[in-house]
Coordinates of C-alpha atoms in Angstrom, one line a residue:
M1 CA 26.2 -26.0 111.7
G2 CA 23.2 -24.4 109.7
Q3 CA 23.3 -20.8 108.4
F4 CA 20.4 -18.3 109.8
F5 CA 19.3 -15.5 107.6
G6 CA 17.0 -13.2 108.4
P7 CA 15.1 -10.1 107.2
E8 CA 18.3 -8.0 108.3
T9 CA 20.7 -10.3 106.3
Q10 CA 23.2 -8.4 103.2
G11 CA 24.3 -9.4 100.7
I12 CA 27.9 -9.4 102.1
D13 CA 26.3 -11.5 104.9
I14 CA 25.6 -14.2 101.9
I15 CA 29.0 -13.8 100.5
K16 CA 31.1 -14.4 103.8
A17 CA 28.7 -17.4 104.3
F18 CA 29.8 -19.3 101.2
P19 CA 32.8 -17.8 100.2
D20 CA 34.4 -20.9 98.2
R21 CA 31.1 -20.8 96.1
V22 CA 32.3 -17.4 95.0
R23 CA 35.9 -17.5 94.9
K24 CA 37.6 -18.0 91.6
K25 CA 34.2 -18.5 89.7
T26 CA 32.8 -16.6 86.9
F27 CA 29.3 -15.3 86.8
L28 CA 27.0 -13.6 84.5
L29 CA 24.9 -10.9 84.7
T30 CA 22.1 -8.6 82.9
G31 CA 20.7 -5.5 83.1
I32 CA 23.4 -3.9 85.4
D33 CA 23.0 -0.7 83.3
K34 CA 21.5 2.0 85.9
R35 CA 20.1 -1.0 87.9
E36 CA 20.5 -0.4 91.6
L37 CA 20.0 -3.5 92.9
A38 CA 22.3 -5.1 89.9
V39 CA 25.3 -3.1 90.8
A40 CA 25.3 -3.8 94.6
T41 CA 25.2 -7.9 93.8
T42 CA 28.0 -7.6 91.2
E43 CA 29.7 -5.5 93.7
A44 CA 29.2 -8.3 96.3
L45 CA 30.4 -10.9 94.1
A46 CA 33.4 -9.1 93.5
Q47 CA 34.1 -8.4 97.2
G48 CA 33.9 -11.8 97.2
E49 CA 37.1 -12.5 94.6
A50 CA 34.8 -14.2 92.1
A51 CA 37.2 -14.8 89.0
A52 CA 35.3 -12.9 86.4
L53 CA 32.1 -11.1 86.2
I54 CA 30.8 -11.1 82.7
L55 CA 28.0 -8.4 82.0
L56 CA 25.9 -8.1 79.6
G57 CA 23.9 -4.2 78.3
P58 CA 23.1 -2.3 75.9
S59 CA 25.9 0.3 76.5
Q60 CA 29.3 0.1 78.0
P61 CA 29.8 3.8 78.7
E62 CA 26.6 4.1 80.7
T63 CA 28.5 1.0 82.7
Q64 CA 32.1 2.1 82.9
P65 CA 31.7 4.3 86.1
Q66 CA 30.7 0.8 87.8
I67 CA 33.3 -1.2 86.2
D68 CA 35.9 1.0 86.8
D69 CA 34.8 1.0 90.7
I70 CA 35.1 -2.7 90.9
N71 CA 38.6 -2.6 88.9
L72 CA 39.6 0.1 91.8
K73 CA 38.6 -2.0 94.4
Y74 CA 38.9 -5.3 93.3
A75 CA 41.8 -6.1 91.3
K76 CA 41.4 -10.5 91.7
T77 CA 38.1 -10.0 89.7
K78 CA 38.1 -9.5 86.1
V79 CA 35.0 -7.9 84.8
I80 CA 34.0 -8.7 81.3
Y81 CA 31.5 -6.3 79.3
I82 CA 29.3 -7.7 76.4
T83 CA 27.2 -5.4 74.4
A84 CA 23.7 -6.8 74.0
D85 CA 20.7 -5.2 73.0
F86 CA 17.2 -7.1 74.5
A87 CA 15.4 -5.6 72.3
S88 CA 16.6 -7.6 69.6
L89 CA 16.8 -11.4 69.6
A90 CA 19.4 -10.9 67.0
S91 CA 22.1 -8.9 69.0
V92 CA 21.2 -11.5 72.1
R93 CA 22.2 -14.5 69.8
E94 CA 25.2 -12.6 69.2
A95 CA 26.2 -12.3 72.5
A96 CA 25.9 -15.9 73.4
D97 CA 28.0 -16.4 70.3
I98 CA 31.1 -14.5 72.0
I99 CA 29.8 -16.2 75.8
N100 CA 30.2 -19.4 74.1
K101 CA 33.8 -18.8 72.8
L102 CA 35.2 -17.6 76.0
D103 CA 37.5 -20.2 77.5
V104 CA 35.7 -20.2 81.1
P105 CA 32.6 -21.9 82.4
I106 CA 29.5 -19.8 83.9
D107 CA 29.1 -20.9 87.5
G108 CA 26.0 -18.7 87.5
I109 CA 23.6 -16.3 86.1
I110 CA 22.1 -13.9 87.5
G111 CA 19.0 -12.2 84.7
Y112 CA 17.6 -8.5 86.0
P113 CA 14.7 -6.7 84.4
A114 CA 15.9 -3.9 82.2
V115 CA 12.2 -2.5 81.6
I116 CA 10.0 -1.5 84.3
A117 CA 6.7 0.0 84.0
A118 CA 7.4 1.4 80.7
E119 CA 4.3 2.9 78.2
W120 CA 3.5 0.6 75.4
A121 CA 5.9 -0.3 73.0
T122 CA 7.1 -2.7 70.8
T123 CA 11.0 -4.3 70.4
V124 CA 12.3 -4.7 66.6
D125 CA 11.0 -7.9 66.8
G126 CA 7.5 -6.8 67.3
I127 CA 7.1 -8.3 70.7
E128 CA 5.9 -6.2 73.6
S129 CA 8.9 -4.7 75.5
H130 CA 8.7 -6.0 79.2
F131 CA 7.7 -9.4 77.3
Q132 CA 10.9 -9.5 75.2
I133 CA 13.6 -7.9 77.1
N134 CA 12.8 -9.3 80.9
Y135 CA 11.8 -12.6 79.4
L136 CA 12.3 -13.9 76.0
S137 CA 15.7 -12.7 75.7
H138 CA 16.8 -14.2 78.9
F139 CA 15.1 -17.2 78.1
L140 CA 17.1 -17.5 74.3
L141 CA 19.9 -16.6 76.2
V142 CA 20.1 -19.0 78.8
N143 CA 19.0 -21.6 76.5
L144 CA 22.2 -20.7 74.2
I145 CA 24.8 -20.9 77.1
L146 CA 23.5 -23.8 78.6
G147 CA 26.5 -25.5 77.6
K148 CA 28.7 -23.4 79.1
M149 CA 27.5 -24.2 82.8
P150 CA 29.1 -26.9 84.7
D151 CA 26.8 -29.3 87.4
A152 CA 25.5 -27.4 90.3
S153 CA 25.5 -24.1 88.5
R154 CA 22.6 -21.8 89.0
V155 CA 20.3 -19.6 86.9
V156 CA 18.4 -16.8 89.0
M157 CA 15.9 -14.8 87.4
I158 CA 14.7 -11.4 89.3
S159 CA 10.9 -11.7 89.8
S160 CA 8.5 -9.6 91.5
S161 CA 5.6 -9.8 94.1
I162 CA 3.7 -8.1 92.0
R163 CA 3.2 -11.4 89.7
P164 CA 0.2 -12.4 91.7
D165 CA -1.6 -9.5 90.2
S166 CA -0.5 -10.2 86.5
P167 CA -3.4 -11.2 84.2
P168 CA -3.2 -14.5 82.8
L169 CA -0.1 -15.6 81.3
R170 CA -1.4 -16.0 77.0
F171 CA 1.8 -16.8 75.0
D172 CA -0.7 -16.1 72.3
N173 CA -1.3 -12.9 73.1
P174 CA 1.7 -11.2 75.0
N175 CA 1.1 -7.8 73.3
F176 CA -2.5 -7.3 74.8
S177 CA -4.0 -7.1 72.1
E178 CA -1.6 -4.1 70.3
G179 CA -1.9 -2.4 73.5
K180 CA -5.7 -2.0 73.7
T181 CA -5.7 -3.6 77.0
Y182 CA -2.4 -2.9 78.1
H183 CA -1.2 -1.1 81.5
P184 CA 2.2 -0.5 82.0
L185 CA 2.5 -2.4 85.5
D186 CA 0.2 -5.1 83.6
G187 CA 3.0 -5.5 81.1
Y188 CA 5.8 -5.4 83.9
A189 CA 3.6 -8.1 85.7
Q190 CA 3.1 -10.4 82.9
S191 CA 7.0 -10.8 82.0
M192 CA 7.6 -11.4 86.0
F193 CA 5.4 -14.2 85.4
A194 CA 7.0 -15.6 82.5
N195 CA 10.6 -15.7 84.2
I196 CA 8.8 -17.8 87.2
Q197 CA 7.4 -20.1 84.9
F198 CA 10.6 -20.4 83.0
M199 CA 12.8 -21.0 86.1
K200 CA 10.3 -23.7 86.9
C201 CA 10.6 -25.7 83.4
L202 CA 14.3 -25.4 83.6
A203 CA 14.4 -26.9 86.9
T204 CA 12.5 -29.4 85.7
S205 CA 14.7 -30.0 82.8
Y206 CA 17.9 -30.3 84.3
A207 CA 17.2 -31.8 87.6
G208 CA 19.7 -34.9 86.8
R209 CA 22.6 -32.1 86.5
S210 CA 21.9 -30.9 89.8
M211 CA 21.3 -27.3 88.3
G212 CA 19.4 -24.8 90.6
A213 CA 16.9 -22.5 88.8
F214 CA 15.1 -19.8 90.9
S215 CA 12.8 -16.7 90.6
V216 CA 13.7 -14.1 93.5
N217 CA 11.4 -11.4 94.3
P218 CA 13.9 -9.1 96.0
G219 CA 11.1 -7.6 98.0
N220 CA 10.0 -3.9 97.7
I221 CA 12.8 -1.6 97.2
K222 CA 11.5 1.6 97.5
L223 CA 14.0 3.6 95.7
I224 CA 13.9 1.6 92.6
V225 CA 9.9 1.7 92.9
Q226 CA 10.2 5.3 92.8
S227 CA 12.2 5.7 89.8
Y228 CA 10.0 4.0 87.7
V229 CA 6.6 3.8 88.9
S230 CA 4.7 7.6 89.4
P231 CA 1.7 7.9 91.8
E232 CA -0.5 8.7 88.8
M233 CA 0.3 5.2 87.6
V234 CA 0.0 3.6 90.8
A235 CA -3.3 5.1 91.3
S236 CA -4.7 3.8 88.0
W237 CA -3.5 0.3 88.0
L238 CA -5.4 0.4 91.6
Q239 CA -8.2 2.0 89.9
K240 CA -8.3 -0.9 87.0
K241 CA -7.9 -3.5 89.9
K242 CA -11.1 -2.2 91.7
Q243 CA -12.7 -2.7 88.9
E244 CA -11.9 -6.2 88.8
S245 CA -13.0 -6.6 92.3
E246 CA -9.3 -7.7 92.7
D247 CA -7.9 -7.2 96.1
L248 CA -5.0 -4.8 97.2
P249 CA -1.7 -5.8 95.3
L250 CA 0.5 -7.8 97.2
I251 CA 3.7 -5.6 96.3
L252 CA 1.8 -2.5 97.8
Q253 CA 1.3 -4.5 101.5
Q254 CA 4.8 -4.7 101.6
A255 CA 7.7 -2.9 103.8
P256 CA 10.5 -1.4 101.5
N257 CA 14.2 -3.3 101.7
S258 CA 17.2 -1.7 101.2
L259 CA 19.4 -2.6 98.1
E260 CA 21.8 -4.8 100.6
Q261 CA 18.9 -6.5 101.8
A262 CA 17.6 -7.3 98.3
S263 CA 21.0 -8.4 96.9
A264 CA 21.3 -11.0 99.9
T265 CA 18.2 -12.6 98.6
V266 CA 19.4 -12.7 94.7
L267 CA 22.8 -14.0 96.4
R268 CA 21.3 -16.8 98.7
A269 CA 19.5 -18.0 95.6
L270 CA 22.9 -18.0 93.6
L271 CA 25.0 -19.3 96.6
D272 CA 23.4 -21.2 99.0
P273 CA 23.6 -25.2 98.8
V274 CA 21.0 -25.8 101.2
I275 CA 18.4 -24.8 99.0
K276 CA 19.7 -27.0 96.0
G277 CA 17.0 -28.7 93.7
L278 CA 14.1 -26.4 95.6
A279 CA 13.9 -24.4 92.2
R280 CA 11.2 -22.4 93.7
H281 CA 9.3 -19.0 93.6

């Protein structure tokens, strides 16, 4: 009998629906530092008795309260923190080397954006911050550790309904002409669109291994949006869209989701065998 999931489904409902796809499995998550959705997803996997959760982020002290909470509540799940600064490709390579030396397979990866609507900035590698931290560093990491992933494993990249409002993806000009044509929400949208293309290519390339690759829109999470996007920033972006004769951005047409509802979307992409092979946004 098939499972039914709707708009009120929560992350723990997905865990309970597919317990064998969580219990004694190992998952890698990026961007957990101060990311409410990442924390909610991580806790749901721990509640499902995952064997290990490998967390990647730039600062373990910032994440330690979440780690301590999981260790206290879910003794059957081991938490491994690996420091990785996604603003540095060298740091990502170092983290991948550590992961490849771990004596465990990686059954699933969830990649969260760590930069949302930031002002113009470049990384130590000279790349626009959204593009590198949200997309390029994940692209590098996943490709470096694919050998640790067994058949039927999953890669899930968090995207957004903002991506249809992205300017055309230009791999030859990810820096928006060195910031001259940049808007923070356009930078974020471009990185989300790049991740969608990444997942489509990964799914096609590894279809023979039954590997699933999905980009997921968790919905309009009001709490998170308000944390990063000021009303003034939205107003300037809407004015820019109006001047370009574009429609109201899709993300502003959505009803807000709770963190629990948003995590359900992410976890279904990670765990539900019914959507095996669909590999779509």
